[in-house]
mmCIF file of C-alpha atoms in Angstrom:
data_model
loop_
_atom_site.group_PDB
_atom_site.id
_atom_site.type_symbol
_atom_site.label_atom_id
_atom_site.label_comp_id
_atom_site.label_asym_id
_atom_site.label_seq_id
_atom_site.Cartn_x
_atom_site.Cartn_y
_atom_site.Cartn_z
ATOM 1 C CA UNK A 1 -7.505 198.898 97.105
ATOM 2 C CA UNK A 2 -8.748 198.646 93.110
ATOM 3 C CA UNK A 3 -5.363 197.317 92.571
ATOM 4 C CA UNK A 4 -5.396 194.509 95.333
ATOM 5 C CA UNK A 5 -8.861 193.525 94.485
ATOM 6 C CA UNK A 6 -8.014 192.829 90.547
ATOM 7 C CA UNK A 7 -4.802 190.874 91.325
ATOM 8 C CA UNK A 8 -6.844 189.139 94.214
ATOM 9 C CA UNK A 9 -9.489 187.785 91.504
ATOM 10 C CA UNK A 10 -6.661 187.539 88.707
ATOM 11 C CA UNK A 11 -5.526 184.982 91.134
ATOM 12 C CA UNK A 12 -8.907 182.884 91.839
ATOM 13 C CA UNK A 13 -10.016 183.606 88.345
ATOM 14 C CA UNK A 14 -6.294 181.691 87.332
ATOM 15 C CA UNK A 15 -6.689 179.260 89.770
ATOM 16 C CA UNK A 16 -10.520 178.290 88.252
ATOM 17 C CA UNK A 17 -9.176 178.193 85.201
ATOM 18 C CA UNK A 18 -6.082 175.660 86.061
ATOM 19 C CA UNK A 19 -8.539 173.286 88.100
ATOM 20 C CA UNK A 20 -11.151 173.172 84.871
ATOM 21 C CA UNK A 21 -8.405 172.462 82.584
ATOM 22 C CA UNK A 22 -7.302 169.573 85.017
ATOM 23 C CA UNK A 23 -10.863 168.662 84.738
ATOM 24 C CA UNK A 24 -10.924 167.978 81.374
ATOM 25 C CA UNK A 25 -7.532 166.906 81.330
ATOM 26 C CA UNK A 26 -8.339 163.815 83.726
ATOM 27 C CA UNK A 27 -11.945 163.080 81.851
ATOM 28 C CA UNK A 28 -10.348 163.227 78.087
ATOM 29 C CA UNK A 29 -7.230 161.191 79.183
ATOM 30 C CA UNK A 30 -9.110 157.996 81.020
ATOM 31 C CA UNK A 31 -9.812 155.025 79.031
ATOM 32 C CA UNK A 32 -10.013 150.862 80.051
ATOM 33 C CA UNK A 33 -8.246 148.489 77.816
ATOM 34 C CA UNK A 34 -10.297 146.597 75.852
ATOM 35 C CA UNK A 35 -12.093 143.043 77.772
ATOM 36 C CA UNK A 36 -10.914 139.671 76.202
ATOM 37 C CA UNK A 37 -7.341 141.582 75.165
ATOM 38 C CA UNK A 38 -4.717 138.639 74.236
ATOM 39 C CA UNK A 39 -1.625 139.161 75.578
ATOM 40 C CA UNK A 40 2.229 138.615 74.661
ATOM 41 C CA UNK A 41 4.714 136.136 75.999
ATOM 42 C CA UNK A 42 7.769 136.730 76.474
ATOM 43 C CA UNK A 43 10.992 133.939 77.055
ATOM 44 C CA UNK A 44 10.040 130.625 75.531
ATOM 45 C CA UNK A 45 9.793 127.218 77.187
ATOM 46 C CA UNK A 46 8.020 125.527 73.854
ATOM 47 C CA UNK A 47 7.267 122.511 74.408
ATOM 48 C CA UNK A 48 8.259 122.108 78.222
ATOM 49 C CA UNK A 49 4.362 120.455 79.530
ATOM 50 C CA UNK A 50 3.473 120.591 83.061
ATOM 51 C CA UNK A 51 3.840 117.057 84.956
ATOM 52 C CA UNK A 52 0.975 115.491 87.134
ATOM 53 C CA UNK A 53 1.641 113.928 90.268
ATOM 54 C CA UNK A 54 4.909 115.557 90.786
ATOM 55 C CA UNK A 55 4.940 118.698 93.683
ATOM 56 C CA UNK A 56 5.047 121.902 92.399
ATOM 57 C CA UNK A 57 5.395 125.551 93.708
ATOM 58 C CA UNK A 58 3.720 128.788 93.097
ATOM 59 C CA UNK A 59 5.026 132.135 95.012
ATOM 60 C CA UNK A 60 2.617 135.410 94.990
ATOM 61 C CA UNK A 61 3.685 138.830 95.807
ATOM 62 C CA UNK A 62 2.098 142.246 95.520
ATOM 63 C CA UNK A 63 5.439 144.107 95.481
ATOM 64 C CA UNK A 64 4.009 147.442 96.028
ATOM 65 C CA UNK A 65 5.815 149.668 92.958
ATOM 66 C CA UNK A 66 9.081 149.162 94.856
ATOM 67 C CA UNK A 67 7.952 152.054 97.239
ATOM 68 C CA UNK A 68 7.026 150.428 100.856
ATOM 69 C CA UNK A 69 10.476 149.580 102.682
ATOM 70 C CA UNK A 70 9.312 149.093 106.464
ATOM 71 C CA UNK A 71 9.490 153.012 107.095
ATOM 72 C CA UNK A 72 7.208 154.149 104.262
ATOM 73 C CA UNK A 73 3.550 154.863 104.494
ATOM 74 C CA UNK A 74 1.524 156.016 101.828
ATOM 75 C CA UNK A 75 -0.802 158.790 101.389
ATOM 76 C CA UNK A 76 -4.260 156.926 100.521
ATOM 77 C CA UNK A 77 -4.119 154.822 103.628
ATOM 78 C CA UNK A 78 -3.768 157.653 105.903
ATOM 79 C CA UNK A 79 0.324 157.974 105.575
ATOM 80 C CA UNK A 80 2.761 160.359 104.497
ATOM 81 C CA UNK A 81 4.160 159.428 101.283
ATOM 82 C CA UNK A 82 2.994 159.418 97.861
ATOM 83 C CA UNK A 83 6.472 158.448 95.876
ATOM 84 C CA UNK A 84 8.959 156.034 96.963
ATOM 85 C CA UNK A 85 11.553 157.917 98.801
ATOM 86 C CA UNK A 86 13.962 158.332 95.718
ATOM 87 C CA UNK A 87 15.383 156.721 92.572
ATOM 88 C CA UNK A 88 17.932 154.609 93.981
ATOM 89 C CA UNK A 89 15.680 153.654 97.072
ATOM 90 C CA UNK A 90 13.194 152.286 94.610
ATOM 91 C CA UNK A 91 15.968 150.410 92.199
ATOM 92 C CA UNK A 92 17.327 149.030 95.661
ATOM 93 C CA UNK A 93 14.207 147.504 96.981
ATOM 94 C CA UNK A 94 13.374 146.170 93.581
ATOM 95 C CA UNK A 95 16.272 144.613 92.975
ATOM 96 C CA UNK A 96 16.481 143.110 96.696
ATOM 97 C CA UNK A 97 12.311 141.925 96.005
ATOM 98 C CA UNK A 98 14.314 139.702 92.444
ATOM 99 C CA UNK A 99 16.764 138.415 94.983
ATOM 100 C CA UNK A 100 14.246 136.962 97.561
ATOM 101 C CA UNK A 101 12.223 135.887 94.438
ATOM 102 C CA UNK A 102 14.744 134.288 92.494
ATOM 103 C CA UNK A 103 15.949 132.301 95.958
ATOM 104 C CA UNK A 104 12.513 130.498 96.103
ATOM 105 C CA UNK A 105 12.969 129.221 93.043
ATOM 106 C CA UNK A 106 9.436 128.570 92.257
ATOM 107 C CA UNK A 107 7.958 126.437 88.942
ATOM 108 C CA UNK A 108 5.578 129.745 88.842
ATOM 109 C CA UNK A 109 5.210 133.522 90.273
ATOM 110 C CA UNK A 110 2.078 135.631 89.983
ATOM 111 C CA UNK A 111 3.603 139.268 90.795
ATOM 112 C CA UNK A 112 0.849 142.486 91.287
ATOM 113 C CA UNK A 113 1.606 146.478 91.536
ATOM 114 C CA UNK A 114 4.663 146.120 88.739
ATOM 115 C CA UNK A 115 5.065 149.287 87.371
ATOM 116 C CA UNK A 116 6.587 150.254 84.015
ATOM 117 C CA UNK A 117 6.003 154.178 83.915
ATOM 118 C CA UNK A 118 4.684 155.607 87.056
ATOM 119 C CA UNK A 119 5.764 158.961 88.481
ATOM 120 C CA UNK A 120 5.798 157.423 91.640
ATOM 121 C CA UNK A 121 8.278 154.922 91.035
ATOM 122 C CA UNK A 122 10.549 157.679 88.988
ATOM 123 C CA UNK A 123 9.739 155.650 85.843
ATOM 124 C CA UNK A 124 11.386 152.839 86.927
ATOM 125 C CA UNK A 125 10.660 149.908 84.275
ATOM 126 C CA UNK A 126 9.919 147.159 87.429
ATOM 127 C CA UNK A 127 9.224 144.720 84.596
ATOM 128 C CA UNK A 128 12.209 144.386 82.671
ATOM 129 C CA UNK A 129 14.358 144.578 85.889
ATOM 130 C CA UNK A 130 12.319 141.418 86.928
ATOM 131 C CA UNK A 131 12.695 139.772 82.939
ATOM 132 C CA UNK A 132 16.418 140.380 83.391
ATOM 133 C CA UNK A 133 16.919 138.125 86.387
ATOM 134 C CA UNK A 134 13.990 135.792 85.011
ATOM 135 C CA UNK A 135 14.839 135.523 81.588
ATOM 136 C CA UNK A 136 14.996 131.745 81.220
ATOM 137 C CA UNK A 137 10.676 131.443 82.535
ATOM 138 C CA UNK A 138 8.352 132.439 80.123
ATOM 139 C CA UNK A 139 6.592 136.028 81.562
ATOM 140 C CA UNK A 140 3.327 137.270 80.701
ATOM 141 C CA UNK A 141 2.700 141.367 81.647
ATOM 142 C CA UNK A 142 -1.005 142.480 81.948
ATOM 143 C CA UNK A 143 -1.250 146.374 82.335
ATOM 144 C CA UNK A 144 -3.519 146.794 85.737
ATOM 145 C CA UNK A 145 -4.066 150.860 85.024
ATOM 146 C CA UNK A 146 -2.508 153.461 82.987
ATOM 147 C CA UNK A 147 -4.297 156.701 85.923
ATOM 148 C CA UNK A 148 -4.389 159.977 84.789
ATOM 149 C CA UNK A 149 -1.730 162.544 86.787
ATOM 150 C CA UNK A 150 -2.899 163.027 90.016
ATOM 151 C CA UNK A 151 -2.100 166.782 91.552
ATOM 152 C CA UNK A 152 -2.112 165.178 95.100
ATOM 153 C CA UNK A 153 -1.058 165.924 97.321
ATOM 154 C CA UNK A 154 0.398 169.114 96.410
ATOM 155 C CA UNK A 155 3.707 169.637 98.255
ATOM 156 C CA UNK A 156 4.322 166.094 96.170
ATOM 157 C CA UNK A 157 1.694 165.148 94.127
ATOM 158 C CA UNK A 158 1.164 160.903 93.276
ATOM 159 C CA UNK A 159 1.494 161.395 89.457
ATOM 160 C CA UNK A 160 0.938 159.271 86.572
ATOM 161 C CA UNK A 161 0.867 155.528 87.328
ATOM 162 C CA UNK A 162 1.377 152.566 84.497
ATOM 163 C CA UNK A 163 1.301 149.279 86.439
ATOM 164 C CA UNK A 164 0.270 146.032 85.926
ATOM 165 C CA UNK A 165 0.652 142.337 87.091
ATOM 166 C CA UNK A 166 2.701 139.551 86.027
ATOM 167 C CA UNK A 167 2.655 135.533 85.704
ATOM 168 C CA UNK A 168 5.902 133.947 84.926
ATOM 169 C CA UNK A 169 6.566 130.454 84.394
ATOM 170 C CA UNK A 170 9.122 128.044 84.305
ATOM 171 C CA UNK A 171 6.504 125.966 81.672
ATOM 172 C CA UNK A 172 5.071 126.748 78.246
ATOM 173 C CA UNK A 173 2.274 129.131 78.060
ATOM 174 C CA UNK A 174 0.539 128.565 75.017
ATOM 175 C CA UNK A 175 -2.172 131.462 75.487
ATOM 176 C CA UNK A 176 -2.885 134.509 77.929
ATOM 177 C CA UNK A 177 -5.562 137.054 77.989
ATOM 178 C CA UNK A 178 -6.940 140.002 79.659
ATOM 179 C CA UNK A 179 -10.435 139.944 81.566
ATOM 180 C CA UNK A 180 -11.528 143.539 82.331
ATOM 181 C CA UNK A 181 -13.027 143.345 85.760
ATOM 182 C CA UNK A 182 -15.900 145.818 86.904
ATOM 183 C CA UNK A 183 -15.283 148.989 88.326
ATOM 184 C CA UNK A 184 -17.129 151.941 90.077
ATOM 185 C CA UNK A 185 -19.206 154.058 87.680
ATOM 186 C CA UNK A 186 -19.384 157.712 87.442
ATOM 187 C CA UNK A 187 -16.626 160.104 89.233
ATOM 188 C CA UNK A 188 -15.975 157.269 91.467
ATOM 189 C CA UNK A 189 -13.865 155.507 88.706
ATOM 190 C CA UNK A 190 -11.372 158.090 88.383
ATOM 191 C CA UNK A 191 -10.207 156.625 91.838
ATOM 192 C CA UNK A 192 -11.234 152.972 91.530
ATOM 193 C CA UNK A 193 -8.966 153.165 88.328
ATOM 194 C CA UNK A 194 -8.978 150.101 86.100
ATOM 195 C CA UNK A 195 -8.505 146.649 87.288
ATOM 196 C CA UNK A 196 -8.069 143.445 85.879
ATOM 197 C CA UNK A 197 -6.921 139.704 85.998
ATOM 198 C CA UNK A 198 -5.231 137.682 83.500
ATOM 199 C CA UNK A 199 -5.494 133.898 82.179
ATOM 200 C CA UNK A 200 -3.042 132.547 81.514
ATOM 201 C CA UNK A 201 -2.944 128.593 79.710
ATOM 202 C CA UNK A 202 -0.571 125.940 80.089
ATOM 203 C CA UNK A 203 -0.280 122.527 78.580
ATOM 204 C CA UNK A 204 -0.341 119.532 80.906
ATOM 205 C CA UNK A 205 1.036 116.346 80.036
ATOM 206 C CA UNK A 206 -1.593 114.404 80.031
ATOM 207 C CA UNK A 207 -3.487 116.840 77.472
ATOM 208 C CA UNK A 208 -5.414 118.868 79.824
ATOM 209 C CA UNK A 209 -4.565 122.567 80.791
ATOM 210 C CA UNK A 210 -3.394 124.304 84.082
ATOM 211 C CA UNK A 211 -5.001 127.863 84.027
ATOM 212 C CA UNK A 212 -3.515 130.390 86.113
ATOM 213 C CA UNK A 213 -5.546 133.316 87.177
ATOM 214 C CA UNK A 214 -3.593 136.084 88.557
ATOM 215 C CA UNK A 215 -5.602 139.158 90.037
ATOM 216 C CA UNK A 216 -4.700 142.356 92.219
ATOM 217 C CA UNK A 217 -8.617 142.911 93.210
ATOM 218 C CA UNK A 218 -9.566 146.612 94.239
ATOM 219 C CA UNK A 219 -9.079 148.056 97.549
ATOM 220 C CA UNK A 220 -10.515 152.096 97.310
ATOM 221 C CA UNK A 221 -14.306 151.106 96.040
ATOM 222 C CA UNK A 222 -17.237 152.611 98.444
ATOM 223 C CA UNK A 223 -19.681 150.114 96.357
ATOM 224 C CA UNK A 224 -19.631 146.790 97.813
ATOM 225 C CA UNK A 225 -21.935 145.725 94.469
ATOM 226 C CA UNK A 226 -18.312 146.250 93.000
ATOM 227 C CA UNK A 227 -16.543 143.462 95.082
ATOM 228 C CA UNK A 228 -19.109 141.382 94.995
ATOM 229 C CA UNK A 229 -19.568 141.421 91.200
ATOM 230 C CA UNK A 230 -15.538 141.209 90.595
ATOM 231 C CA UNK A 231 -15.925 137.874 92.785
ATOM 232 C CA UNK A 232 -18.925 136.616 90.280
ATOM 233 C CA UNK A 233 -16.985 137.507 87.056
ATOM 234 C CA UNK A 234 -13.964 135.434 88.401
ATOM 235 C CA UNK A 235 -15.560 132.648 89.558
ATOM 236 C CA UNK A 236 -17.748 132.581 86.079
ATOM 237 C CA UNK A 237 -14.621 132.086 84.277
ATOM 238 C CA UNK A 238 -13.101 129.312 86.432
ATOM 239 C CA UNK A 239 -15.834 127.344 86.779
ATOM 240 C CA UNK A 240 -16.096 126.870 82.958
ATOM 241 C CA UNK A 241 -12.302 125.771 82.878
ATOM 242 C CA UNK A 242 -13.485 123.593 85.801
ATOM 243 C CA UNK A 243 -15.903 122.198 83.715
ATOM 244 C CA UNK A 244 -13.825 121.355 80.724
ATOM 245 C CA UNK A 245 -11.522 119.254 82.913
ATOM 246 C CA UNK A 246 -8.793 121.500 83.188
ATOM 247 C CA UNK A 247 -6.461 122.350 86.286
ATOM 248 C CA UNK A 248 -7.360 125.962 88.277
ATOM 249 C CA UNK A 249 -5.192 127.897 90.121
ATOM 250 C CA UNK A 250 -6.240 131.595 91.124
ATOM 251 C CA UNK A 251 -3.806 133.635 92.753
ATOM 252 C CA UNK A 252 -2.557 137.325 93.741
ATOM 253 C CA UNK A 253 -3.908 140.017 95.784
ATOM 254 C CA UNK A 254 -8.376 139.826 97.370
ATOM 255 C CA UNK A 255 -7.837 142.758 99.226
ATOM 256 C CA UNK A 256 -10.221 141.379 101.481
ATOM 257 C CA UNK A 257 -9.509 139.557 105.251
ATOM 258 C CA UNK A 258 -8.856 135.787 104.249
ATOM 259 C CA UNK A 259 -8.237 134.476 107.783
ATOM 260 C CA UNK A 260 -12.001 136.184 108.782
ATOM 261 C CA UNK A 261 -10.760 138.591 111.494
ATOM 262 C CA UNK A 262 -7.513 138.457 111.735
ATOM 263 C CA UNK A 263 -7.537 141.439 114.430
ATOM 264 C CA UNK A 264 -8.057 138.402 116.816
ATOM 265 C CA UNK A 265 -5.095 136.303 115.309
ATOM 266 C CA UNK A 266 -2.369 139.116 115.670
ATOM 267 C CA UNK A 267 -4.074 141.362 118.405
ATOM 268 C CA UNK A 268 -4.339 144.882 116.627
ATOM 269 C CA UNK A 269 -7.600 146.234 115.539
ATOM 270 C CA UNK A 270 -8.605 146.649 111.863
ATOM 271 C CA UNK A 271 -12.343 147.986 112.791
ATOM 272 C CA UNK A 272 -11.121 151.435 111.289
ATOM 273 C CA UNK A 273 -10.428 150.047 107.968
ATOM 274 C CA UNK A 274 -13.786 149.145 105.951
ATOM 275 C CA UNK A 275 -11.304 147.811 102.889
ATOM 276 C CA UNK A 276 -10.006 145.224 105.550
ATOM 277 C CA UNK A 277 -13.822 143.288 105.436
ATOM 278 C CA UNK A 278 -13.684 139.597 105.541
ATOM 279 C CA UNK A 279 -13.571 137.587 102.699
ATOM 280 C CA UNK A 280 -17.142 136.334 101.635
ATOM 281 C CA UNK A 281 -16.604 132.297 102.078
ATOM 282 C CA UNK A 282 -19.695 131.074 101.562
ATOM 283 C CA UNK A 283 -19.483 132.653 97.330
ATOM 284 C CA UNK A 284 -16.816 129.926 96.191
ATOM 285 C CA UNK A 285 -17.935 127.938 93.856
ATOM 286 C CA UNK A 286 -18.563 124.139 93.448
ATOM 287 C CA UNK A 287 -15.269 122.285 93.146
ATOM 288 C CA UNK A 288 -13.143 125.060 94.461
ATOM 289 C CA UNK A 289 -11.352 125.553 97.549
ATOM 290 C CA UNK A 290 -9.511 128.787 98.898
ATOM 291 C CA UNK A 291 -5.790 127.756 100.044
ATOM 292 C CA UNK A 292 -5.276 130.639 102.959
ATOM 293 C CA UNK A 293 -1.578 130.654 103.673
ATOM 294 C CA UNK A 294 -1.422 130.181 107.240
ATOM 295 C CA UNK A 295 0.463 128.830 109.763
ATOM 296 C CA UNK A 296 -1.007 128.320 113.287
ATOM 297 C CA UNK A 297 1.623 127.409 115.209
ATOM 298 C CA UNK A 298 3.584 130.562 113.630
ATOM 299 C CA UNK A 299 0.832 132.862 112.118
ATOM 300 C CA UNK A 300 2.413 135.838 109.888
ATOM 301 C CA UNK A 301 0.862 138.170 107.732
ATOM 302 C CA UNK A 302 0.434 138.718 104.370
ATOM 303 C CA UNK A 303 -0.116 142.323 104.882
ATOM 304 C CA UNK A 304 0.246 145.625 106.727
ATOM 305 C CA UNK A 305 -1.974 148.913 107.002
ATOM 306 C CA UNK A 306 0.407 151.732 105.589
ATOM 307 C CA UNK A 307 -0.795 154.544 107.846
ATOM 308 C CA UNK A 308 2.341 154.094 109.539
ATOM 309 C CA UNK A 309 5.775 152.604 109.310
ATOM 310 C CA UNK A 310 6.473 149.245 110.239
ATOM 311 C CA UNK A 311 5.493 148.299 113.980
ATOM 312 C CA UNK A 312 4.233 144.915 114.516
ATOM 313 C CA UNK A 313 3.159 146.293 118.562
ATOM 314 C CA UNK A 314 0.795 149.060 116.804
ATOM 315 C CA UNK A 315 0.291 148.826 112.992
ATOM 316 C CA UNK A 316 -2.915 146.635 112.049
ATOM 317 C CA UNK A 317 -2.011 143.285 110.258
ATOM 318 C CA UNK A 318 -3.746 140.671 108.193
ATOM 319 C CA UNK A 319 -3.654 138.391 105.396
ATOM 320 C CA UNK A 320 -5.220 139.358 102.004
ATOM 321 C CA UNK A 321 -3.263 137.515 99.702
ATOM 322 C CA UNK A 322 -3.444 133.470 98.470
ATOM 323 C CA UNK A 323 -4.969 131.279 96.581
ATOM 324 C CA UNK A 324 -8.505 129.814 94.948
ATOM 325 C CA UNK A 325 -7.572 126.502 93.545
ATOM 326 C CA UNK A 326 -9.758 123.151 91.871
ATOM 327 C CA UNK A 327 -10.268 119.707 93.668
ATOM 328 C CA UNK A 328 -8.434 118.301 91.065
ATOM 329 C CA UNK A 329 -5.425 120.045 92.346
ATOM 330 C CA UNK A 330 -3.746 118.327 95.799
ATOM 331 C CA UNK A 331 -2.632 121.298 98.538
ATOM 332 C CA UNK A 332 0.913 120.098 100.016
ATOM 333 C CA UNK A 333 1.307 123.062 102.145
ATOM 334 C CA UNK A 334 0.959 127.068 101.883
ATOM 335 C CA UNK A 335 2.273 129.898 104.186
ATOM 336 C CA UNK A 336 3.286 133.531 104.107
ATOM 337 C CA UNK A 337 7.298 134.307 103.695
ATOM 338 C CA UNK A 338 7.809 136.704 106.519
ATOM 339 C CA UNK A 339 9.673 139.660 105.311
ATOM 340 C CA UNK A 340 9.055 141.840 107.827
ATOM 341 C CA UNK A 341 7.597 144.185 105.530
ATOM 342 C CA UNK A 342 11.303 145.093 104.708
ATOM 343 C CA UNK A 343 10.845 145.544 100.545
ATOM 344 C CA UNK A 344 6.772 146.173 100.497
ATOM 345 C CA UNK A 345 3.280 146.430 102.564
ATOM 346 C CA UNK A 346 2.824 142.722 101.076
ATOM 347 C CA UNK A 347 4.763 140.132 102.417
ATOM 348 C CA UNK A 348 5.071 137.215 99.754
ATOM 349 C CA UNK A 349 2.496 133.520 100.095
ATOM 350 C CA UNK A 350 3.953 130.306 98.669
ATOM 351 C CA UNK A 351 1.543 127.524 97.238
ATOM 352 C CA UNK A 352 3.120 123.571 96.894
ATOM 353 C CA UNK A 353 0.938 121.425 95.455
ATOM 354 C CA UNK A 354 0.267 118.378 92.997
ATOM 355 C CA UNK A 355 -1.679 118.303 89.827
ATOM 356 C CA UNK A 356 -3.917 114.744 90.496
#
């Protein structure tokens, strides 16, 4: 009985000291980049301006690490994955994500949940796969979060994630940089992980700018104050581009119900899901409209809830990505690119429009 009772407590006394040195582990290894960080460019289209009064296209598309064919549903929305199903299921979906890109052939993309080292994408480099097919736009990567290796869940635990979002263009940016937007404080922040948006600056011909903002915007926060002061920082840094006279278009992933409830729109109820709150419309800013792809004669979504696999008769749908742009900027048209959900939870938007 001695015996059993001291390899009983070896055992818990082991398994206290594994979970404190994870502990630390996770609290010594966090950081957040640096706010105001320039970024690169890569590809060159020097001296290529942006016309006015010519239409134009812009395609956004959260492409989910790679990881969400239509079977695949993911641990922290109630699923039962945490990794895409394997190495070659990953390359295959990314590659197949480039090949609906590339076919759009946009002027501009604004790309979110890229990765470049993540454990759950098997340390797939997403972003050069993407530079290899796009090599003749000029790309701009902004690292999202570099999260510390999550242990969960244990029979296949989510890893170490390096992912980021990317703007591409098929005109010369002369400038890009990295706004560090707020996060949860405290504990909280080891699962808010960091979050960004970037801005990026292109010349127009007639010697104004067009500013793309591209954003993921965060999804797991329990502190409203968080959303809501994300929403301020954004719209802070538009409206002074507004104000100099330049061109605004913000675009990428709210994580927040654009079309108000759209459990009424495709019939499935998203009461269970508090990240799934409508968009606040009444916070835009002066001289700024929200573009809401939508079709009503043929509504789609931009969006899925990955509790489940693919089911359009059961799984709750709605559309959480588009666009924020200036009154100086003319709306042709914008919808969602129904994918079916086939290479992530995201289904792309499209944006045509005319600089005035």
């Amino acid at each position: 009985m001695k015996k059993a009772f001291r390899i009983i407590a070896a055992a818990i006394a082991a398994i206290i000291l594994v979970l404190i040195v994870y502990v630390v582990y996770v609290f010594t290894s966090y950081y957040r980049l640096e706010d105001n960080l320039p970024l690169d460019t890569d590809g060159s289209a020097a001296g290529k301006t942006v016309p006015v009064s010519k239409e134009l296209s812009l395609t956004s598309w959260n492409i989910g690490f790679g990881a969400y064919t239509d079977d695949f549903s993911f641990f922290m929305d109630g699923g039962e994955y945490s990794r895409g199903f394997s190495e070659e299921t990953v390359k295959d979906t990314v590659n197949n994500i480039i090949d609906d890109l590339y076919a759009e052939n946009s002027d501009f993309y604004m790309l979110q949940e890229v990765d470049r080292d993540s454990d759950r994408s098997y340390h797939i480099d997403q972003y050069s796969m993407i530079s290899d097919k796009f090599d003749y736009m000029e790309r701009v990567y902004a690292q999202n979060y570099d999260s510390p290796y999550l242990f969960y869940p244990l029979t296949e635990p989510h890893g170490k994630s390096v992912a980021g979002i990317v703007t591409m263009s098929d005109y010369h940016i002369s400038s890009s940089l990295r706004r560090s937007l707020p996060i949860q404080s405290g504990f909280a922040k080891f699962l808010d992980l960091d979050r960004c948006y970037s801005i990026s600056r292109l010349p127009v011909e007639n010697g104004k700018e067009l500013v793309l903002v591209n954003f993921h915007l965060s999804a797991y926060t329990s502190d409203p104050s968080v959303a809501e002061s994300q929403l301020e920082m954004l719209y802070s840094d538009i409206t002074a581009e507004y104000e100099k006279g330049n061109y605004v278009i913000c675009g990428g992933d709210f994580n927040k119900d654009l079309l108000g409830d759209s459990s009424a729109i495709f019939g499935i109820s998203g009461g269970d899901y508090s990240w799934a709150a409508p968009f606040p419309f009444d916070t835009i800013p002066e001289g700024f409209d929200l573009v809401v792809p939508y079709n009503e004669n043929n509504p789609s979504p931009s969006c899925r809830n990955a509790d489940a696999p693919w089911d359009p008769e059961t799984v709750f749908q709605l559309t959480i990505d588009g666009f924020i742009i200036s009154d100086n900027i003319e709306k042709v048209s914008s919808d969602v690119i129904d994918k079916n959900f086939a290479c992530s939870d995201h289904n792309p938007v499209y944006l045509k429009f005319i600089l005035k």
